[in-house]
Protein backbone atom coordinates (compact mmCIF):
# COMPACT_ATOMS: atom_id res chain seq x y z
CA UNK A 1 105.05 126.49 103.41
CA UNK A 2 103.88 125.41 100.28
CA UNK A 3 103.30 121.47 100.88
CA UNK A 4 102.83 119.14 97.34
CA UNK A 5 101.38 115.50 98.55
CA UNK A 6 102.10 113.15 95.87
CA UNK A 7 99.53 110.31 95.35
CA UNK A 8 98.47 107.40 92.90
CA UNK A 9 95.17 107.27 94.29
CA UNK A 10 92.95 109.75 96.70
CA UNK A 11 89.48 110.13 98.52
CA UNK A 12 86.92 109.22 97.99
CA UNK A 13 89.09 105.88 97.00
CA UNK A 14 89.29 104.60 101.12
CA UNK A 15 92.76 103.35 102.23
CA UNK A 16 94.95 103.73 105.01
CA UNK A 17 97.03 105.95 102.68
CA UNK A 18 94.34 108.08 101.58
CA UNK A 19 93.37 108.38 105.25
CA UNK A 20 96.85 108.99 106.52
CA UNK A 21 97.23 111.75 103.60
CA UNK A 22 93.81 113.62 104.18
CA UNK A 23 94.59 113.91 108.50
CA UNK A 24 98.17 115.63 107.35
CA UNK A 25 96.86 118.16 105.21
CA UNK A 26 93.90 118.72 107.62
CA UNK A 27 96.32 119.33 110.61
CA UNK A 28 98.84 121.17 108.38
CA UNK A 29 96.37 123.68 107.16
CA UNK A 30 95.23 124.19 110.76
CA UNK A 31 98.46 125.76 111.77
CA UNK A 32 99.01 127.76 108.63
CA UNK A 33 100.43 125.36 105.78
CA UNK A 34 99.16 125.52 102.04
CA UNK A 35 98.58 121.71 101.23
CA UNK A 36 98.22 120.85 97.95
CA UNK A 37 97.15 116.66 96.93
CA UNK A 38 98.36 115.36 93.33
CA UNK A 39 96.42 112.91 92.18
CA UNK A 40 94.55 111.08 89.67
CA UNK A 41 90.67 110.56 88.52
CA UNK A 42 89.03 110.16 85.00
CA UNK A 43 89.08 113.16 82.37
CA UNK A 44 85.60 114.24 83.69
CA UNK A 45 86.57 114.63 87.37
CA UNK A 46 87.77 117.76 87.42
CA UNK A 47 90.11 119.37 90.27
CA UNK A 48 89.01 120.75 93.25
CA UNK A 49 91.07 123.96 93.68
CA UNK A 50 88.97 125.90 96.36
CA UNK A 51 90.38 122.35 98.56
CA UNK A 52 93.66 122.14 96.58
CA UNK A 53 92.95 118.71 95.42
CA UNK A 54 94.86 118.67 92.20
CA UNK A 55 93.57 115.71 89.39
CA UNK A 56 95.09 114.99 86.46
CA UNK A 57 93.58 112.54 84.02
CA UNK A 58 94.10 108.69 84.37
CA UNK A 59 92.71 105.60 83.04
CA UNK A 60 90.91 103.83 85.99
CA UNK A 61 92.55 100.12 86.63
CA UNK A 62 89.54 98.08 87.21
CA UNK A 63 87.71 99.49 90.33
CA UNK A 64 91.12 99.75 92.44
CA UNK A 65 90.72 102.70 93.32
CA UNK A 66 94.13 103.45 91.49
CA UNK A 67 94.50 105.03 87.75
CA UNK A 68 97.29 104.82 85.03
CA UNK A 69 99.11 107.93 83.85
CA UNK A 70 102.53 109.02 82.79
CA UNK A 71 102.01 113.02 83.44
CA UNK A 72 100.36 115.59 84.79
CA UNK A 73 98.49 118.37 83.36
CA UNK A 74 99.90 121.70 82.68
CA UNK A 75 97.98 123.47 85.54
CA UNK A 76 98.97 120.51 87.73
CA UNK A 77 102.78 120.41 86.54
CA UNK A 78 102.73 123.95 87.43
CA UNK A 79 101.26 124.23 90.68
CA UNK A 80 103.59 121.25 91.67
CA UNK A 81 106.48 122.86 90.54
CA UNK A 82 105.78 125.99 92.83
CA UNK A 83 106.06 124.09 95.84
CA UNK A 84 108.44 124.42 98.73
CA UNK A 85 108.58 120.78 99.21
CA UNK A 86 106.59 117.61 97.86
CA UNK A 87 105.89 114.21 99.89
CA UNK A 88 105.62 111.52 97.94
CA UNK A 89 102.95 108.56 99.07
CA UNK A 90 103.45 105.80 96.22
CA UNK A 91 106.49 105.48 94.19
CA UNK A 92 105.65 104.07 91.20
CA UNK A 93 103.71 106.79 89.31
CA UNK A 94 103.48 109.83 91.56
CA UNK A 95 107.17 108.80 92.65
CA UNK A 96 108.67 108.85 88.85
CA UNK A 97 106.63 112.12 88.41
CA UNK A 98 108.34 113.72 91.14
CA UNK A 99 111.32 113.15 89.81
CA UNK A 100 110.60 114.77 86.22
CA UNK A 101 109.12 118.05 87.68
CA UNK A 102 110.98 118.47 90.90
CA UNK A 103 114.40 117.63 90.93
CA UNK A 104 115.87 119.44 88.14
CA UNK A 105 114.43 122.34 89.80
CA UNK A 106 115.59 122.06 93.48
CA UNK A 107 112.72 121.49 95.27
CA UNK A 108 113.33 118.31 98.11
CA UNK A 109 111.29 115.51 97.52
CA UNK A 110 110.59 113.28 100.25
CA UNK A 111 109.26 109.87 100.33
CA UNK A 112 107.17 107.73 103.00
CA UNK A 113 107.76 103.72 102.30
CA UNK A 114 103.93 102.66 103.18
CA UNK A 115 103.62 99.36 102.40
CA UNK A 116 105.60 96.21 101.67
CA UNK A 117 106.11 96.25 98.27
CA UNK A 118 108.65 93.70 98.79
CA UNK A 119 105.80 91.13 100.07
CA UNK A 120 103.00 92.86 97.25
CA UNK A 121 104.77 92.54 93.94
CA UNK A 122 102.15 90.13 92.31
CA UNK A 123 99.35 92.74 93.21
CA UNK A 124 101.48 95.69 91.71
CA UNK A 125 102.40 93.63 88.43
CA UNK A 126 100.27 91.09 88.28
CA UNK A 127 100.56 90.04 84.64
CA UNK A 128 104.52 89.52 84.97
CA UNK A 129 105.87 85.70 86.61
CA UNK A 130 106.28 86.15 90.18
CA UNK A 131 109.89 85.91 89.81
CA UNK A 132 110.26 88.78 87.82
CA UNK A 133 107.83 91.23 89.19
CA UNK A 134 109.38 90.43 92.68
CA UNK A 135 113.02 91.04 91.03
CA UNK A 136 111.37 94.72 89.08
CA UNK A 137 109.81 96.10 92.52
CA UNK A 138 113.68 94.95 94.29
CA UNK A 139 115.43 97.04 91.38
CA UNK A 140 113.27 99.90 91.36
CA UNK A 141 112.39 100.62 94.90
CA UNK A 142 116.52 101.31 96.35
CA UNK A 143 116.95 103.08 93.22
CA UNK A 144 113.62 105.43 93.57
CA UNK A 145 114.87 105.65 97.56
CA UNK A 146 118.14 106.84 96.29
CA UNK A 147 116.64 109.66 94.15
CA UNK A 148 115.16 111.59 97.44
CA UNK A 149 115.94 113.56 99.93
CA UNK A 150 114.66 111.57 102.96
CA UNK A 151 112.81 108.30 103.18
CA UNK A 152 110.12 108.29 106.23
CA UNK A 153 108.43 105.07 107.58
CA UNK A 154 106.15 104.14 109.81
CA UNK A 155 107.87 101.61 112.54
CA UNK A 156 111.67 99.94 113.43
CA UNK A 157 110.80 97.01 111.46
CA UNK A 158 110.73 98.76 108.63
CA UNK A 159 114.18 100.13 109.07
CA UNK A 160 115.29 96.76 108.64
CA UNK A 161 113.30 96.11 105.91
CA UNK A 162 115.03 99.24 103.67
CA UNK A 163 118.36 98.59 105.13
CA UNK A 164 118.04 94.52 103.44
CA UNK A 165 117.54 96.59 100.44
CA UNK A 166 120.55 98.68 100.63
CA UNK A 167 118.32 102.39 100.79
CA UNK A 168 121.09 104.22 102.13
CA UNK A 169 118.85 107.57 101.56
CA UNK A 170 118.38 109.39 105.52
CA UNK A 171 115.56 106.87 106.65
CA UNK A 172 113.47 108.77 109.53
CA UNK A 173 110.21 106.66 111.38
CA UNK A 174 107.82 108.56 111.92
CA UNK A 175 104.21 106.79 113.02
CA UNK A 176 101.36 107.77 111.57
CA UNK A 177 98.81 109.44 112.81
CA UNK A 178 95.38 109.41 113.88
CA UNK A 179 92.39 111.69 115.22
CA UNK A 180 92.92 110.03 118.65
CA UNK A 181 90.49 111.85 120.69
CA UNK A 182 87.48 111.24 118.18
CA UNK A 183 88.53 107.17 119.13
CA UNK A 184 88.64 107.73 122.59
CA UNK A 185 85.39 109.43 123.21
CA UNK A 186 82.92 107.81 120.16
CA UNK A 187 79.89 106.73 121.74
CA UNK A 188 78.61 103.11 120.34
CA UNK A 189 76.92 102.46 117.66
CA UNK A 190 73.96 100.75 119.03
CA UNK A 191 74.42 96.56 118.37
CA UNK A 192 70.40 96.36 117.94
CA UNK A 193 70.92 98.65 114.88
CA UNK A 194 72.85 95.74 113.33
CA UNK A 195 70.99 93.00 114.68
CA UNK A 196 73.62 91.96 117.75
CA UNK A 197 73.05 90.92 121.30
CA UNK A 198 74.71 92.68 124.44
CA UNK A 199 76.47 89.53 125.20
CA UNK A 200 77.52 89.01 121.91
CA UNK A 201 81.26 88.68 121.31
CA UNK A 202 81.73 91.21 118.58
CA UNK A 203 85.45 90.74 116.75
CA UNK A 204 85.96 93.27 113.98
CA UNK A 205 88.58 93.53 111.30
CA UNK A 206 88.74 96.49 109.38
CA UNK A 207 90.62 97.22 105.72
CA UNK A 208 91.04 96.27 102.38
CA UNK A 209 89.55 93.18 101.57
CA UNK A 210 92.29 92.00 99.45
CA UNK A 211 94.61 89.31 99.20
CA UNK A 212 97.49 90.58 101.17
CA UNK A 213 95.35 90.98 104.08
CA UNK A 214 95.50 86.99 104.61
CA UNK A 215 91.63 87.29 105.02
CA UNK A 216 90.99 83.49 104.50
CA UNK A 217 93.25 82.17 107.17
CA UNK A 218 91.71 84.83 109.43
CA UNK A 219 88.35 83.05 108.41
CA UNK A 220 89.32 79.65 109.08
CA UNK A 221 90.64 80.63 112.49
CA UNK A 222 87.00 82.32 113.47
CA UNK A 223 85.53 79.01 112.05
CA UNK A 224 86.99 77.01 114.63
CA UNK A 225 86.48 79.49 116.89
CA UNK A 226 82.51 79.68 116.24
CA UNK A 227 82.29 75.68 116.71
CA UNK A 228 83.60 76.53 120.55
CA UNK A 229 81.89 79.91 121.03
CA UNK A 230 78.14 80.27 120.55
CA UNK A 231 77.69 83.90 120.80
CA UNK A 232 80.75 85.02 118.87
CA UNK A 233 80.40 87.72 115.81
CA UNK A 234 82.97 88.88 113.15
CA UNK A 235 82.17 92.11 111.42
CA UNK A 236 84.18 92.71 108.74
CA UNK A 237 84.12 96.53 107.34
CA UNK A 238 85.97 97.26 104.10
CA UNK A 239 85.71 96.66 100.50
CA UNK A 240 88.31 95.46 98.07
CA UNK A 241 88.13 94.31 93.61
CA UNK A 242 84.88 92.43 93.23
CA UNK A 243 86.43 89.19 91.94
CA UNK A 244 88.20 88.75 95.69
CA UNK A 245 85.23 89.73 97.92
CA UNK A 246 83.35 86.96 95.98
CA UNK A 247 85.81 84.75 96.75
CA UNK A 248 85.80 85.50 100.56
CA UNK A 249 82.00 84.97 100.55
CA UNK A 250 82.03 81.66 98.57
CA UNK A 251 84.71 80.88 101.96
CA UNK A 252 82.55 81.78 104.24
CA UNK A 253 79.89 79.74 102.73
CA UNK A 254 81.81 77.18 102.39
CA UNK A 255 82.85 77.00 105.96
CA UNK A 256 79.40 77.30 107.17
CA UNK A 257 79.82 80.48 109.03
CA UNK A 258 77.43 82.92 106.85
CA UNK A 259 75.24 83.52 110.14
CA UNK A 260 78.18 84.23 112.34
CA UNK A 261 80.11 86.98 109.46
CA UNK A 262 78.76 89.81 108.89
CA UNK A 263 79.89 92.79 105.45
CA UNK A 264 79.27 96.01 106.09
CA UNK A 265 80.95 97.22 103.15
CA UNK A 266 82.72 100.64 102.84
CA UNK A 267 82.02 102.53 105.77
CA UNK A 268 82.42 106.49 106.00
CA UNK A 269 85.64 107.29 108.21
CA UNK A 270 84.02 109.84 110.13
CA UNK A 271 81.58 106.79 110.94
CA UNK A 272 83.99 104.25 112.13
CA UNK A 273 85.08 105.17 115.96
CA UNK A 274 81.69 104.30 116.58
CA UNK A 275 81.70 100.83 114.86
CA UNK A 276 85.16 100.08 116.56
CA UNK A 277 83.88 101.01 120.10
CA UNK A 278 80.24 98.83 119.40
CA UNK A 279 83.04 96.06 119.09
CA UNK A 280 84.82 94.27 121.63
CA UNK A 281 88.52 92.82 119.91
CA UNK A 282 89.98 93.76 117.28
CA UNK A 283 91.48 91.00 114.74
CA UNK A 284 93.96 90.75 111.43
CA UNK A 285 95.95 88.18 109.99
CA UNK A 286 97.68 90.02 107.97
CA UNK A 287 101.48 90.05 107.54
CA UNK A 288 102.23 92.81 105.38
CA UNK A 289 102.02 95.81 107.36
CA UNK A 290 104.67 98.76 107.35
CA UNK A 291 102.26 99.94 110.26
CA UNK A 292 98.96 99.05 110.31
CA UNK A 293 96.90 102.01 110.57
CA UNK A 294 93.70 100.27 111.70
CA UNK A 295 95.19 98.22 114.96
CA UNK A 296 96.11 102.11 116.22
CA UNK A 297 92.52 103.15 115.64
CA UNK A 298 91.20 99.98 117.51
CA UNK A 299 93.06 100.67 120.21
CA UNK A 300 92.16 104.11 120.57
CA UNK A 301 88.76 102.67 120.69
CA UNK A 302 90.01 100.46 123.46
CA UNK A 303 90.07 96.95 121.89
CA UNK A 304 92.80 94.49 122.11
CA UNK A 305 94.50 93.55 118.86
CA UNK A 306 94.69 89.94 118.24
CA UNK A 307 97.12 89.67 115.30
CA UNK A 308 100.17 87.65 113.79
CA UNK A 309 103.92 88.42 115.20
CA UNK A 310 105.13 90.40 112.11
CA UNK A 311 106.83 93.56 111.04
CA UNK A 312 104.15 96.41 111.55
CA UNK A 313 101.64 94.80 113.91
CA UNK A 314 104.62 93.62 115.91
CA UNK A 315 105.69 97.13 115.86
CA UNK A 316 102.12 98.68 117.14
CA UNK A 317 100.64 95.86 119.21
CA UNK A 318 102.94 94.83 122.73
CA UNK A 319 101.96 90.79 122.56
CA UNK A 320 100.14 90.17 126.69
CA UNK A 321 99.96 94.63 126.99
CA UNK A 322 97.52 95.88 124.22
CA UNK A 323 96.93 92.59 122.39
CA UNK A 324 97.79 89.14 121.56
CA UNK A 325 100.08 88.11 118.84
CA UNK A 326 100.50 84.71 117.66
CA UNK A 327 102.73 82.91 115.33
CA UNK A 328 101.64 82.46 111.64
CA UNK A 329 99.88 78.97 112.30
CA UNK A 330 96.05 78.23 112.40
CA UNK A 331 96.38 76.59 115.57
CA UNK A 332 98.28 78.80 117.64
CA UNK A 333 96.26 81.56 116.56
CA UNK A 334 93.01 80.14 117.03
CA UNK A 335 94.06 79.09 120.01
CA UNK A 336 95.00 82.82 121.70
CA UNK A 337 91.86 84.36 119.98
CA UNK A 338 89.78 81.42 121.88
CA UNK A 339 91.93 82.96 124.85
CA UNK A 340 90.78 86.17 124.42
CA UNK A 341 87.13 85.62 124.33
CA UNK A 342 86.96 83.35 127.04
CA UNK A 343 89.16 85.47 129.66
CA UNK A 344 87.02 89.10 129.94
CA UNK A 345 89.51 90.39 132.75
CA UNK A 346 92.64 89.63 130.28
CA UNK A 347 90.34 91.69 127.36
CA UNK A 348 89.55 94.11 130.32
CA UNK A 349 93.26 95.04 130.92
CA UNK A 350 94.29 94.65 127.39
CA UNK A 351 91.40 97.13 126.49
CA UNK A 352 92.88 99.77 129.00
CA UNK A 353 96.71 99.26 128.24
CA UNK A 354 95.61 99.70 124.18
CA UNK A 355 93.65 103.38 124.98
CA UNK A 356 96.72 104.43 126.73
CA UNK A 357 99.24 103.00 124.15
CA UNK A 358 97.32 104.88 121.29
CA UNK A 359 98.18 108.16 122.75
CA UNK A 360 101.50 108.47 120.81
CA UNK A 361 100.42 108.57 117.83
CA UNK A 362 97.95 111.92 118.25
CA UNK A 363 97.98 113.09 114.94
CA UNK A 364 98.50 116.95 116.09
CA UNK A 365 101.96 115.10 117.57
CA UNK A 366 103.04 113.43 114.18
CA UNK A 367 102.23 116.68 112.28
CA UNK A 368 104.46 118.93 113.90
CA UNK A 369 107.27 116.30 114.19
CA UNK A 370 107.00 115.90 110.07
CA UNK A 371 106.76 119.43 109.48
CA UNK A 372 109.90 119.97 111.85
CA UNK A 373 111.58 117.52 108.78
CA UNK A 374 110.42 119.62 106.05
CA UNK A 375 111.74 122.50 107.50
CA UNK A 376 115.32 121.18 107.94
CA UNK A 377 115.19 119.98 104.52
CA UNK A 378 113.53 123.28 102.44
CA UNK A 379 116.58 125.21 104.74
CA UNK A 380 119.18 122.75 103.40
CA UNK A 381 117.90 123.54 99.66
CA UNK A 382 117.53 127.22 99.80
CA UNK A 383 120.99 128.42 98.70
CA UNK A 384 121.01 126.12 95.62
CA UNK A 385 116.90 127.21 94.57
CA UNK A 386 116.68 127.80 90.82
CA UNK A 387 115.53 131.45 89.42
CA UNK A 388 113.03 129.36 87.76
CA UNK A 389 111.33 128.86 90.93
CA UNK A 390 109.64 132.42 91.93
CA UNK A 391 108.46 132.59 87.91
CA UNK A 392 106.69 129.10 88.26
CA UNK A 393 104.99 130.59 91.97
CA UNK A 394 103.76 133.38 90.45
CA UNK A 395 102.13 131.47 87.71
CA UNK A 396 101.00 129.06 90.01
CA UNK A 397 99.23 131.23 92.65
CA UNK A 398 97.45 132.82 89.48
CA UNK A 399 95.99 129.32 88.84
CA UNK A 400 95.34 128.65 93.01
CA UNK A 401 95.88 131.70 95.12
């Protein structure tokens, strides 16, 4: 099949969505499919036709990795309309373009609900009052979901969120996948290379440095922990908008934990398994996850997860089995994190369980399941195909063989 992945941002920008799309593309191509990524970039950044990365011109939105654009280039449009199926990973720009270009010529559209848009309205519409931006999203998202043929979401908890939005389109639960063997067999990065000691207790957070990740809560909990345990350190892997990074750096200074909190900035995805394997505990305070891919990657590396009981995190981390979950209260979170640091036997058992539990998220299994859904949709649309689609495909093949 010719499969079009539509995203508002793509590599080199690093996020759970861009990583997942890249993994799916690679795995689908291994089993014989042609996968195209349709996205945006500044005009001077041309498409990579050899690797089927199709970029249309866009205006960068600060340093977020996202671009503003209302249409695809002519070549991108022709290519998109030659697809057997399109898969939307961002509902706003990419979602609207999928409806504009694909619906009229009967190309089935799949949408994955990756993010807690209902909790992140201000991040998407920052110039509007919160009440208004929330209302806009709660109106737009159900309408968009009703316009596609299949909605997938990575956890059962997200099905309830979609049901609360009154989405009636078929919903299929499909977890995000990772290259599990790379995490399970990774050789740890040398602690000495980052000036850590072998007996230090290393906590690690991996993800964007962004408001919705609840990082101030995590730092405040860590500040209390650092007073009680002299050899505990927190490694923060990731980056964000410079203004917010500066706020987090200032908070670290104010909490007087600058000697215990260490920022790596962006780390190449292929290097991430070695960083995780070096650490002892994965920590997150986010309550705005649909899945929490970083949690599963950490579990694959054998790290127990310390998090907050919420949709997404609670769907992937079993409290007392693969990690510890607390309420969204600072004393409760700090107490459980302290226990996890001090109880070595508990940590070892949770580590074993986490590694075993991560196996069900193997990218090969996830890809096989997703492609099966594609085939079902593609077959159901075959009798209704527009006569123009064969013409569009012939045009597209002249652009990208």
